[in-house]
Structures are given as structure tokens and as C-alpha cells.
Short mmCIF file of C-alpha atoms and ligand atoms in Angstrom, two decimals:
data_model
loop_
_atom_site.label_atom_id
_atom_site.label_comp_id
_atom_site.label_asym_id
_atom_site.label_seq_id
_atom_site.Cartn_x
_atom_site.Cartn_y
_atom_site.Cartn_z
CA UNK A 1 -76.49 -5.87 148.90
CA UNK A 2 -74.17 -4.32 146.62
CA UNK A 3 -72.54 -1.49 148.67
CA UNK A 4 -69.42 -3.20 149.56
CA UNK A 5 -67.75 -0.74 151.81
CA UNK A 6 -64.80 -2.33 153.21
CA UNK A 7 -63.88 -1.57 156.94
CA UNK A 8 -60.47 -0.12 157.97
CA UNK A 9 -57.70 -2.47 158.93
CA UNK A 10 -57.82 -2.88 162.70
CA UNK A 11 -55.74 -0.19 164.41
CA UNK A 12 -52.89 -1.41 166.55
CA UNK A 13 -53.58 1.69 168.81
CA UNK A 14 -53.25 1.29 172.48
CA UNK A 15 -56.06 -0.14 174.32
CA UNK A 16 -57.30 -3.52 172.79
CA UNK A 17 -57.67 -6.11 175.47
CA UNK A 18 -57.54 -8.78 172.70
CA UNK A 19 -54.71 -8.88 170.39
CA UNK A 20 -55.62 -7.97 166.82
CA UNK A 21 -59.07 -6.47 167.77
CA UNK A 22 -59.83 -3.02 166.57
CA UNK A 23 -59.63 -0.38 169.32
CA UNK A 24 -62.44 1.94 169.92
CA UNK A 25 -63.33 3.82 172.99
CA UNK A 26 -65.80 1.90 175.35
CA UNK A 27 -65.93 -1.12 173.07
CA UNK A 28 -64.35 -3.20 175.84
CA UNK A 29 -66.16 -1.80 178.63
CA UNK A 30 -68.46 -4.67 178.76
CA UNK A 31 -65.60 -6.81 180.06
CA UNK A 32 -65.88 -5.07 183.46
CA UNK A 33 -69.60 -5.73 183.84
CA UNK A 34 -71.42 -8.77 185.09
CA UNK A 35 -72.23 -11.08 182.21
CA UNK A 36 -74.66 -13.92 181.67
CA UNK A 37 -74.66 -17.10 179.66
CA UNK A 38 -71.00 -17.30 178.71
CA UNK A 39 -69.01 -20.54 178.23
CA UNK A 40 -66.16 -21.57 180.36
CA UNK A 41 -63.57 -22.36 177.82
CA UNK A 42 -61.42 -25.44 178.60
CA UNK A 43 -58.19 -24.20 176.99
CA UNK A 44 -57.13 -20.64 177.40
CA UNK A 45 -54.48 -20.83 174.87
CA UNK A 46 -57.01 -22.13 172.30
CA UNK A 47 -59.12 -19.33 173.13
CA UNK A 48 -56.50 -16.66 172.70
CA UNK A 49 -55.30 -17.89 169.28
CA UNK A 50 -59.14 -18.48 168.20
CA UNK A 51 -59.89 -14.76 169.06
CA UNK A 52 -56.84 -13.44 167.47
CA UNK A 53 -57.40 -15.39 164.21
CA UNK A 54 -61.13 -14.17 164.12
CA UNK A 55 -59.98 -10.65 164.80
CA UNK A 56 -57.99 -10.64 161.51
CA UNK A 57 -60.62 -12.51 159.26
CA UNK A 58 -62.63 -10.67 156.63
CA UNK A 59 -66.06 -9.12 157.76
CA UNK A 60 -68.82 -11.29 156.95
CA UNK A 61 -71.08 -8.24 156.25
CA UNK A 62 -70.37 -4.84 155.19
CA UNK A 63 -70.94 -1.58 156.76
CA UNK A 64 -72.98 -0.23 153.76
CA UNK A 65 -75.21 -3.27 153.96
CA UNK A 66 -75.82 -2.79 157.55
CA UNK A 67 -76.91 0.99 156.94
CA UNK A 68 -79.19 -0.13 154.08
CA UNK A 69 -81.00 -2.38 156.47
CA UNK A 70 -81.31 0.38 159.19
CA UNK A 71 -83.00 2.63 156.68
CA UNK A 72 -85.42 -0.33 155.74
CA UNK A 73 -86.15 -0.92 159.41
CA UNK A 74 -87.04 2.74 159.80
CA UNK A 75 -89.62 2.37 156.93
CA UNK A 76 -91.06 -0.52 158.99
CA UNK A 77 -91.12 1.30 162.24
CA UNK A 78 -93.31 4.06 160.32
CA UNK A 79 -95.65 1.47 159.19
CA UNK A 80 -94.43 1.50 155.56
CA UNK A 81 -92.80 -2.03 155.54
CA UNK A 82 -92.91 -5.17 157.37
CA UNK A 83 -90.10 -7.42 158.83
CA UNK A 84 -90.18 -11.02 158.28
CA UNK A 85 -87.36 -12.72 160.31
CA UNK A 86 -87.13 -16.48 160.41
CA UNK A 87 -84.85 -19.58 160.92
CA UNK A 88 -83.70 -22.17 163.28
CA UNK A 89 -83.79 -21.72 166.98
CA UNK A 90 -80.17 -23.09 166.76
CA UNK A 91 -78.26 -23.64 163.58
CA UNK A 92 -75.89 -26.42 163.44
CA UNK A 93 -72.61 -27.03 161.50
CA UNK A 94 -73.88 -30.42 160.27
CA UNK A 95 -77.09 -28.81 158.64
CA UNK A 96 -75.33 -26.04 156.98
CA UNK A 97 -75.90 -27.97 153.67
CA UNK A 98 -77.03 -26.66 150.41
CA UNK A 99 -80.26 -28.38 150.56
CA UNK A 100 -81.33 -27.29 153.89
CA UNK A 101 -80.22 -23.70 153.57
CA UNK A 102 -82.00 -23.30 150.03
CA UNK A 103 -85.20 -24.91 151.48
CA UNK A 104 -85.22 -22.29 154.32
CA UNK A 105 -84.29 -19.29 152.11
CA UNK A 106 -87.22 -20.45 149.57
CA UNK A 107 -89.67 -20.76 152.53
CA UNK A 108 -88.74 -17.32 153.59
CA UNK A 109 -89.19 -16.01 150.10
CA UNK A 110 -92.48 -17.64 149.96
CA UNK A 111 -93.74 -16.37 153.07
CA UNK A 112 -92.55 -12.90 152.01
CA UNK A 113 -94.55 -13.07 148.69
CA UNK A 114 -97.67 -14.19 150.58
CA UNK A 115 -97.24 -11.12 152.98
CA UNK A 116 -96.15 -8.62 150.39
CA UNK A 117 -99.28 -9.65 148.16
CA UNK A 118 -101.67 -10.04 151.02
CA UNK A 119 -100.64 -6.69 152.80
CA UNK A 120 -99.47 -4.80 149.82
CA UNK A 121 -96.50 -3.59 151.75
CA UNK A 122 -92.73 -4.03 151.16
CA UNK A 123 -91.40 -7.03 153.27
CA UNK A 124 -87.93 -6.95 154.60
CA UNK A 125 -86.47 -10.48 154.45
CA UNK A 126 -84.20 -11.54 157.35
CA UNK A 127 -82.80 -14.86 158.23
CA UNK A 128 -82.06 -16.27 161.74
CA UNK A 129 -79.30 -17.71 159.64
CA UNK A 130 -75.59 -17.54 159.12
CA UNK A 131 -74.51 -17.06 162.71
CA UNK A 132 -77.27 -18.31 165.01
CA UNK A 133 -75.00 -20.74 166.77
CA UNK A 134 -75.09 -19.64 170.49
CA UNK A 135 -77.97 -20.52 172.84
CA UNK A 136 -78.81 -19.25 176.33
CA UNK A 137 -79.87 -22.16 178.65
CA UNK A 138 -81.97 -22.07 181.72
CA UNK A 139 -79.42 -24.53 183.41
CA UNK A 140 -75.74 -25.07 183.23
CA UNK A 141 -76.06 -28.79 183.20
CA UNK A 142 -77.98 -31.67 181.85
CA UNK A 143 -78.57 -34.94 183.46
CA UNK A 144 -79.51 -38.10 181.48
CA UNK A 145 -79.69 -41.52 183.34
CA UNK A 146 -77.90 -40.26 186.29
CA UNK A 147 -75.01 -38.80 184.26
CA UNK A 148 -74.53 -35.00 184.62
CA UNK A 149 -72.76 -33.03 181.83
CA UNK A 150 -72.52 -29.42 180.82
CA UNK A 151 -75.67 -28.34 178.86
CA UNK A 152 -75.47 -27.92 175.06
CA UNK A 153 -74.81 -24.22 174.43
CA UNK A 154 -74.98 -24.14 170.71
CA UNK A 155 -72.45 -25.31 168.08
CA UNK A 156 -70.26 -22.32 168.73
CA UNK A 157 -69.64 -23.55 172.18
CA UNK A 158 -69.95 -27.25 172.31
CA UNK A 159 -71.45 -30.52 170.68
CA UNK A 160 -74.88 -31.73 171.11
CA UNK A 161 -73.66 -35.42 171.59
CA UNK A 162 -74.15 -36.25 175.23
CA UNK A 163 -70.36 -37.05 175.97
CA UNK A 164 -67.99 -35.57 178.17
CA UNK A 165 -65.68 -34.60 175.15
CA UNK A 166 -68.43 -33.20 173.05
CA UNK A 167 -69.97 -31.03 175.91
CA UNK A 168 -66.56 -29.48 176.51
CA UNK A 169 -66.42 -25.60 175.84
CA UNK A 170 -64.09 -25.44 172.93
CA UNK A 171 -63.07 -22.11 171.56
CA UNK A 172 -61.91 -23.28 168.37
CA UNK A 173 -65.58 -23.73 167.56
CA UNK A 174 -65.80 -20.04 167.22
CA UNK A 175 -63.63 -20.41 164.01
CA UNK A 176 -65.94 -23.01 162.61
CA UNK A 177 -68.87 -20.92 163.42
CA UNK A 178 -67.39 -18.16 161.41
CA UNK A 179 -66.49 -20.30 158.41
CA UNK A 180 -69.88 -21.93 158.52
CA UNK A 181 -71.52 -18.52 158.54
CA UNK A 182 -69.43 -17.48 155.62
CA UNK A 183 -70.44 -20.41 153.39
CA UNK A 184 -74.03 -19.99 154.47
CA UNK A 185 -73.84 -16.41 153.61
CA UNK A 186 -72.17 -17.09 150.32
CA UNK A 187 -75.15 -19.40 149.19
CA UNK A 188 -77.75 -16.99 150.42
CA UNK A 189 -76.17 -14.17 148.35
CA UNK A 190 -75.85 -16.47 145.40
CA UNK A 191 -79.65 -17.38 145.55
CA UNK A 192 -80.81 -14.06 146.32
CA UNK A 193 -78.63 -11.96 143.78
CA UNK A 194 -77.96 -14.79 141.18
CA UNK A 195 -81.38 -14.76 139.62
CA UNK A 196 -83.28 -17.64 141.78
CA UNK A 197 -85.06 -14.88 143.74
CA UNK A 198 -86.55 -13.48 140.73
CA UNK A 199 -90.13 -12.86 141.22
CA UNK A 200 -90.86 -14.51 137.96
CA UNK A 201 -89.70 -17.69 139.48
CA UNK A 202 -92.45 -17.47 142.13
CA UNK A 203 -93.80 -21.09 141.28
CA UNK A 204 -90.30 -22.65 141.42
CA UNK A 205 -89.99 -21.78 145.07
CA UNK A 206 -92.91 -24.22 145.74
CA UNK A 207 -91.26 -27.18 143.89
CA UNK A 208 -90.02 -30.07 145.80
CA UNK A 209 -92.32 -29.49 148.77
CA UNK A 210 -95.06 -32.11 149.38
CA UNK A 211 -98.64 -30.93 148.53
CA UNK A 212 -100.85 -29.66 151.25
CA UNK A 213 -103.66 -26.98 151.65
CA UNK A 214 -101.10 -24.14 152.29
CA UNK A 215 -99.15 -25.28 149.19
CA UNK A 216 -102.08 -25.15 147.05
CA UNK A 217 -103.14 -21.83 148.28
CA UNK A 218 -99.73 -20.57 147.48
CA UNK A 219 -99.81 -22.13 143.94
CA UNK A 220 -103.17 -20.04 143.35
CA UNK A 221 -101.47 -16.88 144.63
CA UNK A 222 -98.35 -17.40 142.28
CA UNK A 223 -100.70 -17.73 139.31
CA UNK A 224 -102.26 -14.40 140.22
CA UNK A 225 -98.50 -12.90 140.65
CA UNK A 226 -97.72 -14.37 137.22
CA UNK A 227 -100.69 -12.95 135.62
CA UNK A 228 -99.94 -9.41 137.17
CA UNK A 229 -96.38 -9.78 135.99
CA UNK A 230 -97.42 -10.77 132.28
CA UNK A 231 -99.78 -7.90 132.16
CA UNK A 232 -97.14 -5.38 133.45
CA UNK A 233 -94.71 -6.84 130.95
CA UNK A 234 -97.28 -6.22 128.08
CA UNK A 235 -97.55 -2.71 129.24
CA UNK A 236 -93.73 -2.39 128.80
CA UNK A 237 -92.68 -2.27 132.40
CA UNK A 238 -88.95 -2.77 133.24
CA UNK A 239 -88.49 -5.59 135.68
CA UNK A 240 -84.79 -5.15 136.73
CA UNK A 241 -86.06 -4.59 140.30
CA UNK A 242 -87.83 -7.99 140.42
CA UNK A 243 -84.46 -9.79 139.68
CA UNK A 244 -82.81 -9.79 143.16
CA UNK A 245 -83.86 -9.54 146.65
CA UNK A 246 -82.23 -8.04 149.60
CA UNK A 247 -81.77 -10.69 152.36
CA UNK A 248 -80.21 -9.82 155.71
CA UNK A 249 -78.50 -12.15 158.27
CA UNK A 250 -79.21 -11.89 161.99
CA UNK A 251 -78.64 -13.86 165.18
CA UNK A 252 -78.71 -13.41 168.92
CA UNK A 253 -75.45 -11.61 170.05
CA UNK A 254 -74.86 -13.84 173.01
CA UNK A 255 -71.16 -14.75 172.84
CA UNK A 256 -69.46 -11.37 173.23
CA UNK A 257 -66.03 -12.55 172.65
CA UNK A 258 -67.00 -13.62 169.26
CA UNK A 259 -68.82 -10.53 168.53
CA UNK A 260 -66.19 -8.35 169.69
CA UNK A 261 -63.74 -10.13 167.57
CA UNK A 262 -65.85 -9.51 164.55
CA UNK A 263 -66.41 -5.72 165.19
CA UNK A 264 -64.47 -3.54 162.87
CA UNK A 265 -64.22 0.21 162.37
CA UNK A 266 -65.87 1.42 159.27
CA UNK A 267 -63.47 3.49 157.15
CA UNK A 268 -66.00 5.73 156.02
CA UNK A 269 -67.52 6.88 159.37
CA UNK A 270 -64.86 5.83 161.83
CA UNK A 271 -67.45 4.06 163.87
CA UNK A 272 -67.63 0.27 164.98
CA UNK A 273 -69.89 -2.11 163.33
CA UNK A 274 -70.37 -5.81 164.27
CA UNK A 275 -69.79 -7.55 161.00
CA UNK A 276 -70.72 -10.94 162.11
CA UNK A 277 -74.51 -10.19 160.96
CA UNK A 278 -76.52 -7.21 159.78
CA UNK A 279 -78.93 -7.27 162.66
CA UNK A 280 -78.09 -8.42 166.23
CA UNK A 281 -80.53 -9.03 169.04
CA UNK A 282 -80.34 -9.29 172.70
CA UNK A 283 -82.14 -12.23 174.33
CA UNK A 284 -84.62 -12.20 177.02
CA UNK A 285 -82.00 -13.65 179.55
CA UNK A 286 -79.26 -11.03 178.84
CA UNK A 287 -81.15 -7.69 178.55
CA UNK A 288 -80.26 -6.49 181.97
CA UNK A 289 -79.57 -2.79 181.57
CA UNK A 290 -76.50 -2.75 183.89
CA UNK A 291 -74.68 -5.71 182.35
CA UNK A 292 -72.45 -6.56 179.49
CA UNK A 293 -74.70 -7.41 176.54
CA UNK A 294 -76.65 -4.22 176.60
CA UNK A 295 -73.37 -2.21 177.00
CA UNK A 296 -71.56 -3.65 174.17
CA UNK A 297 -74.39 -3.39 171.66
CA UNK A 298 -74.99 0.05 172.70
CA UNK A 299 -71.69 0.85 171.11
CA UNK A 300 -72.11 -0.66 167.59
CA UNK A 301 -73.76 0.75 164.66
CA UNK A 302 -75.98 -2.18 163.69
CA UNK A 303 -79.63 -2.11 163.96
CA UNK A 304 -80.38 -3.93 167.29
CA UNK A 305 -83.27 -5.86 168.61
CA UNK A 306 -84.25 -6.72 172.10
CA UNK A 307 -86.49 -9.61 173.18
CA UNK A 308 -89.11 -8.51 175.70
CA UNK A 309 -90.94 -11.10 177.76
CA UNK A 310 -93.94 -10.90 180.06
CA UNK A 311 -91.94 -9.52 183.00
CA UNK A 312 -90.83 -6.44 181.07
CA UNK A 313 -92.12 -3.17 182.64
CA UNK A 314 -92.61 0.14 180.63
CA UNK A 315 -89.81 1.58 182.62
CA UNK A 316 -87.37 -1.35 181.45
CA UNK A 317 -88.38 -0.57 177.84
CA UNK A 318 -87.75 3.17 178.18
CA UNK A 319 -84.48 2.66 179.89
CA UNK A 320 -83.41 0.30 177.09
CA UNK A 321 -84.42 2.96 174.48
CA UNK A 322 -82.31 5.57 176.35
CA UNK A 323 -79.29 3.30 176.52
CA UNK A 324 -79.49 1.66 173.00
CA UNK A 325 -81.02 4.40 171.03
CA UNK A 326 -80.11 7.84 172.74
CA UNK A 327 -80.37 9.76 169.53
CA UNK A 328 -83.73 8.16 168.59
CA UNK A 329 -82.37 7.12 165.22
CA UNK A 330 -85.19 5.67 162.85
CA UNK A 331 -84.51 1.93 162.27
CA UNK A 332 -82.04 1.48 165.20
CA UNK A 333 -84.05 -0.22 167.82
CA UNK A 334 -86.50 -3.03 167.39
CA UNK A 335 -88.51 -4.59 170.23
CA UNK A 336 -89.29 -8.36 169.77
CA UNK A 337 -92.09 -9.16 172.13
CA UNK A 338 -92.48 -12.75 173.28
CA UNK A 339 -95.12 -12.49 175.87
CA UNK A 340 -97.09 -15.88 175.53
CA UNK A 341 -100.56 -16.12 173.90
CA UNK A 342 -102.04 -15.98 177.46
CA UNK A 343 -100.32 -12.62 178.28
CA UNK A 344 -100.04 -10.63 175.22
CA UNK A 345 -103.30 -8.87 175.34
CA UNK A 346 -103.01 -7.94 179.01
CA UNK A 347 -99.20 -7.01 179.00
CA UNK A 348 -98.39 -5.46 175.71
CA UNK A 349 -100.82 -2.35 175.60
CA UNK A 350 -99.07 -0.82 178.55
CA UNK A 351 -95.68 -1.08 177.13
CA UNK A 352 -96.58 0.07 173.52
CA UNK A 353 -98.57 3.02 175.07
CA UNK A 354 -95.75 4.22 177.50
CA UNK A 355 -93.13 3.82 174.78
CA UNK A 356 -95.26 5.74 172.28
CA UNK A 357 -96.05 8.39 174.76
CA UNK A 358 -92.25 8.83 175.23
CA UNK A 359 -91.89 9.98 171.59
CA UNK A 360 -89.74 7.16 170.67
CA UNK A 361 -90.28 5.36 167.35
CA UNK A 362 -89.22 1.74 167.70
CA UNK A 363 -90.13 -1.25 165.50
CA UNK A 364 -92.72 -3.51 167.25
CA UNK A 365 -92.10 -7.20 166.25
CA UNK A 366 -93.95 -10.30 167.53
CA UNK A 367 -92.07 -13.42 168.29
CA UNK A 368 -95.07 -15.82 168.92
CA UNK A 369 -92.74 -18.69 169.72
CA UNK A 370 -90.87 -18.33 172.77
CA UNK A 371 -93.81 -17.45 175.19
CA UNK A 372 -95.42 -20.70 174.12
CA UNK A 373 -93.09 -23.64 174.72
CA UNK A 374 -94.75 -26.73 176.31
CA UNK A 375 -93.74 -30.05 176.89
CA UNK A 376 -95.69 -32.71 175.01
CA UNK A 377 -97.17 -35.69 176.89
CA UNK A 378 -94.53 -37.95 175.27
CA UNK A 379 -91.62 -35.57 176.48
CA UNK A 380 -90.79 -33.41 173.77
CA UNK A 381 -90.32 -29.50 173.83
CA UNK A 382 -92.97 -28.26 171.43
CA UNK A 383 -95.57 -25.54 170.66
CA UNK A 384 -99.24 -25.75 169.76
CA UNK A 385 -99.90 -23.99 166.40
CA UNK A 386 -102.93 -22.61 167.77
CA UNK A 387 -101.26 -20.88 170.53
CA UNK A 388 -98.50 -19.31 168.26
CA UNK A 389 -101.38 -18.17 165.94
CA UNK A 390 -103.30 -16.81 169.04
CA UNK A 391 -100.23 -14.74 170.22
CA UNK A 392 -99.74 -13.32 166.50
CA UNK A 393 -103.76 -12.38 166.53
CA UNK A 394 -103.25 -10.84 170.07
CA UNK A 395 -100.19 -8.72 168.86
CA UNK A 396 -102.29 -7.48 165.85
CA UNK A 397 -105.31 -6.70 167.99
CA UNK A 398 -103.11 -4.58 170.65
CA UNK A 399 -101.64 -2.57 167.73
CA UNK A 400 -104.98 -2.06 166.18
CA UNK A 401 -106.50 -0.91 169.26
CA UNK A 402 -103.51 1.57 170.07
CA UNK A 403 -103.22 2.85 166.38
CA UNK A 404 -99.73 1.68 166.31
CA UNK A 405 -98.13 -0.41 163.74
CA UNK A 406 -97.42 -4.23 164.16
CA UNK A 407 -94.10 -4.11 162.13
CA UNK A 408 -92.88 -7.74 161.99
CA UNK A 409 -93.04 -11.38 162.67
CA UNK A 410 -90.06 -13.28 164.14
CA UNK A 411 -90.42 -17.04 163.82
CA UNK A 412 -88.35 -20.19 164.37
CA UNK A 413 -89.02 -22.16 161.10
CA UNK A 414 -87.34 -24.40 158.60
CA UNK A 415 -88.02 -25.36 155.10
CA UNK A 416 -87.90 -29.15 155.98
CA UNK A 417 -90.91 -31.40 156.53
CA UNK A 418 -90.07 -31.80 160.15
CA UNK A 419 -92.55 -32.41 163.07
CA UNK A 420 -91.79 -30.40 165.96
CA UNK A 421 -94.74 -27.88 166.56
CA UNK A 422 -98.21 -29.56 166.98
CA UNK A 423 -101.20 -28.88 164.76
CA UNK A 424 -101.66 -26.83 161.54
CA UNK A 425 -104.03 -27.37 158.68
CA UNK A 426 -102.23 -30.55 157.96
CA UNK A 427 -101.89 -31.31 161.56
CA UNK A 428 -98.70 -32.67 163.16
CA UNK A 429 -99.46 -34.91 166.22
CA UNK A 430 -96.96 -36.05 168.87
CA UNK A 431 -96.44 -39.47 167.27
CA UNK A 432 -94.86 -37.71 164.43
CA UNK A 433 -92.11 -36.44 166.84
CA UNK A 434 -90.82 -40.04 167.22
CA UNK A 435 -89.37 -39.82 163.65
CA UNK A 436 -89.85 -36.17 162.44
CA UNK A 437 -88.39 -34.11 165.49
CA UNK A 438 -84.83 -32.78 164.42
CA UNK A 439 -84.27 -29.46 166.34
CA UNK A 440 -81.33 -29.56 168.85
CA UNK A 441 -83.05 -26.56 170.60
CA UNK A 442 -86.63 -25.13 170.24
CA UNK A 443 -89.25 -26.69 168.09
CA UNK A 444 -89.73 -25.11 164.53
CA UNK A 445 -92.60 -24.54 162.29
CA UNK A 446 -92.24 -26.75 159.27
CA UNK A 447 -92.54 -25.57 155.73
CA UNK A 448 -96.39 -25.97 155.56
CA UNK A 449 -97.04 -24.32 158.90
CA UNK A 450 -94.78 -21.55 158.05
CA UNK A 451 -96.72 -20.98 154.82
CA UNK A 452 -99.90 -21.24 156.72
CA UNK A 453 -98.74 -18.59 159.17
CA UNK A 454 -97.76 -16.22 156.46
CA UNK A 455 -101.29 -16.35 155.06
CA UNK A 456 -102.73 -15.75 158.45
CA UNK A 457 -100.50 -12.66 159.02
CA UNK A 458 -101.15 -11.40 155.41
CA UNK A 459 -104.80 -11.42 156.26
CA UNK A 460 -104.39 -9.58 159.51
CA UNK A 461 -102.09 -7.19 158.01
CA UNK A 462 -104.43 -6.57 155.03
CA UNK A 463 -107.12 -5.57 157.68
CA UNK A 464 -104.77 -3.33 159.37
CA UNK A 465 -104.39 -1.03 156.39
C1 PEP B 1 -84.36 -17.62 170.97
O1 PEP B 1 -84.87 -16.61 170.18
O2 PEP B 1 -83.94 -18.62 170.48
C2 PEP B 1 -84.40 -17.19 172.44
C3 PEP B 1 -83.56 -17.90 173.32
O3 PEP B 1 -85.37 -16.27 172.72
P1 PEP B 1 -85.42 -15.49 174.06
O4 PEP B 1 -84.39 -14.68 174.30
O5 PEP B 1 -86.59 -14.63 173.59
O6 PEP B 1 -85.97 -16.59 174.99
MN1 MN B 2 -85.42 -20.44 170.42
#
């Protein structure tokens, strides 16, 4: 991530409906469209001053980096690379600590090594990190013991604590989200550029995690990699390329006031980039073609993802392509399917077939989490590891059957030893939720389950070649 192309100063030209935001034709058209899942801010003055401040703050990512990512994703769409995208369902301000961020980055690096080694493919590493603060909810309210308050919508909107004060929609939280994203990204950049991600430290990334079957399997693989590196070193190979890792940031582009305020006009190309993250996706609940989210994201240059659930028709997919990727630009559009283990083998083939027949080349990624959420008998939102794995297998089977490329994995995971998803080789049971459940939103794979998943996917990808 070395191409630091700075964006132009926001132009004070006519048209911006938000003071300070860079004007660009069409960039505010979404304001006239129906929009789902937005907050009702409690104080309009705080909203105006927060958006104004955000609009003048430095970009979190740079246009040149975004362009690099687009070219990497284009490789994946052609079957020459694989995307690994992982992180919390909802990041929180409180958990943005060095320990937790580094554990997550290390886990993603470990998963990527397992995938690269097993599949012999370059792996694009991307966090659901440094900005994953806004959550769509199925209900506006939450009731506990007869008390009803606004639902938690992510730390960028309100607090998780169940009090009227905390659940108020407070626009100044957008500024805290920005600054938390900035410090998270700063640490990620230090880790991945400052020597820690050097492949020669492959053993180090396993340190501090408790021993378990996936851990030992990883140790064995790390030894093999060590041997290969030593062999290459003896042959005089130059290892400059192993020292640093490209790591990209992504989140759901849900809160459009925030995304719009961080959109800047790139000085090289004169086009808008949403500088809140390299990659942004549109959620299953906000992918309506005629509504605000699709319109806004159709106008920024970042690579865009769209979540596709089991009700997606081939026509929906084709119309999304037409709107979000009219020029059929390689790497621009990623479809992240989240069908559920019981649906994927039935629903995915038709979608992939019709999209492929249209001539479009999108990147197909599996999100095996969101179609497999259940409530445990003791009342926790959870997922069975077996269902998650079954959806991944189904995804690979469908693509293998059609001769298309299963290009990526999107998971909710953490580097911590939490108990939120059931099962795995060192099984988590529902009793463990009582002390080990930390997520404020959806359940995540813990460190062991994440590594186990990586080994399974590496096996499937290896067979796919
Ligand atoms: C998510 O990724 O956390 C999410 C809400 O996903 P989806 O839009 O697929 O439901
Ligand atoms: Mn989620």
C-alpha cells in the first residue's frame, strides 16, 4: 500500500447539499430516493457539525490503493487469486485495542497462509475491519423485561448498553467511528508493512493461541514453509516480496451520510472515491435497485460487493450488474452469496449460469455465515460450524459443476478464544456461551474454528485446480 495519491481538496463549487462535501454530479442523487436502515439522529445541529467535520478530515484510504485492490480482485474474478475477507460482525469502539486488532490480523494472515499454501494461489487479504460499525436490523426496537428502546444499530449510531441515553442515535458517534477506524488502520498498516507480516515469521503468528488440532496442523505447515524458504534462500532467492503484506479494509456501506462525507474527488482522475475503506459492500437488506444505497455506490470508483440472499433472482443479479458495473470493468463487482446451507445447491446454479451467460465477469464469494444463523436452546444467536462448512462445500460444488471459479470466502471471525459458534474440531457447546459469548451482533468463528475453516477451504480449492 505505497501509492499515496492524495485526493483533491473538496471543491466549494455549487451543489453540495452538505457543507464541505466535495461536489460531483449525481453524488447526492440518493438523497431523493427511498432509503432503508438509516438512523433518526436525535440532534440536527450535532448532525450538521459532525458531517461538516468529517467532510474536511483526511481520507482513511487512498485512491491509488483502491485501484490496486480493483486490479487484484480482477485477478480473482479470472481464477488467478482468491479473496479472504474476515472480521467482526460489528466492530466496537471499546474492542479496538492493540491486542484484539493484532489477534484478528494474525488470524487472517494465518488463514491466508493456509489457503496460499494449500491452493497455490495468491490470496487477497481483507478485513471486515477499520469501519465495520453500522448494522442493519430486522426491527427498529428491542424489548427487554417490558421495556422497549431503539435497537442497537452499531457503535457509529448508538450504544449497546440497554438504557435510553445509550440507545439514542447520536451523530457525533460518526466522528468517533472515523477516529477509531484511523487508529485501527494505523495499527494494521504498521503490522503489515513494518516487518511483522514477513513470511519468515510464519511461526510467530501462532504464538499466544492455545494449543488445539488446527493449531498443531498449522505448526506443521509453518515448518514446511520454513523449509521451502530456507531452500530458496540457499539458492540465492531475493525475499524482498515476503517482507510486507497488502491488507485491505472493508465494511458495509450502510450509513450513507458517513460514506458521502468521506467521499473525495481523486486529483489524478477527477472521479469520486469513498475513502472510508478500500472495498464497500451493500447488504442484503439495502440492495434494492431503485433505492439509495445502490445509487450512491454506483457513483464511486471503489470495488463494490453486493450480498445476495436466497430470494435473489437472476434478473436481480443482472440488473445489479447493469447499474453497478455498466462498463464491465474487471474487479469492480463482487457478488457475496449468503444462501444458507440448505439452499445453496438449489439456488446458486441458476444465478451463476445466467450471470455467466450474460458475459459479465463478476467475482463470486461465499458468505457461509448469514444464511445459517439459529437460536441455541439456551437463547443465544449462533451458527453451527457444520452448517457453515456445508454452505462452503455447496459453494465449491456448484462452481465446480458449472466450470466457474469460487473466488473468495467472507467470514465473521475473531482472533480471540470466544464461544459464539457451535461445534468445530475442538467443539464449542452452548454452555460455553455463558462465559465466552462476546459479540454484540452476530456470532463469530473463534481463532481455532477460523483456522479449521481455512484448512477445509484450502483442500477444496486445491481440488478445484
Ligand atoms: C453482515 O454482513 O453482517 C450482514 C448484515 O449481512 P447481510 O447483509 O448478508 O445480512
Ligand atoms: Mn453479521
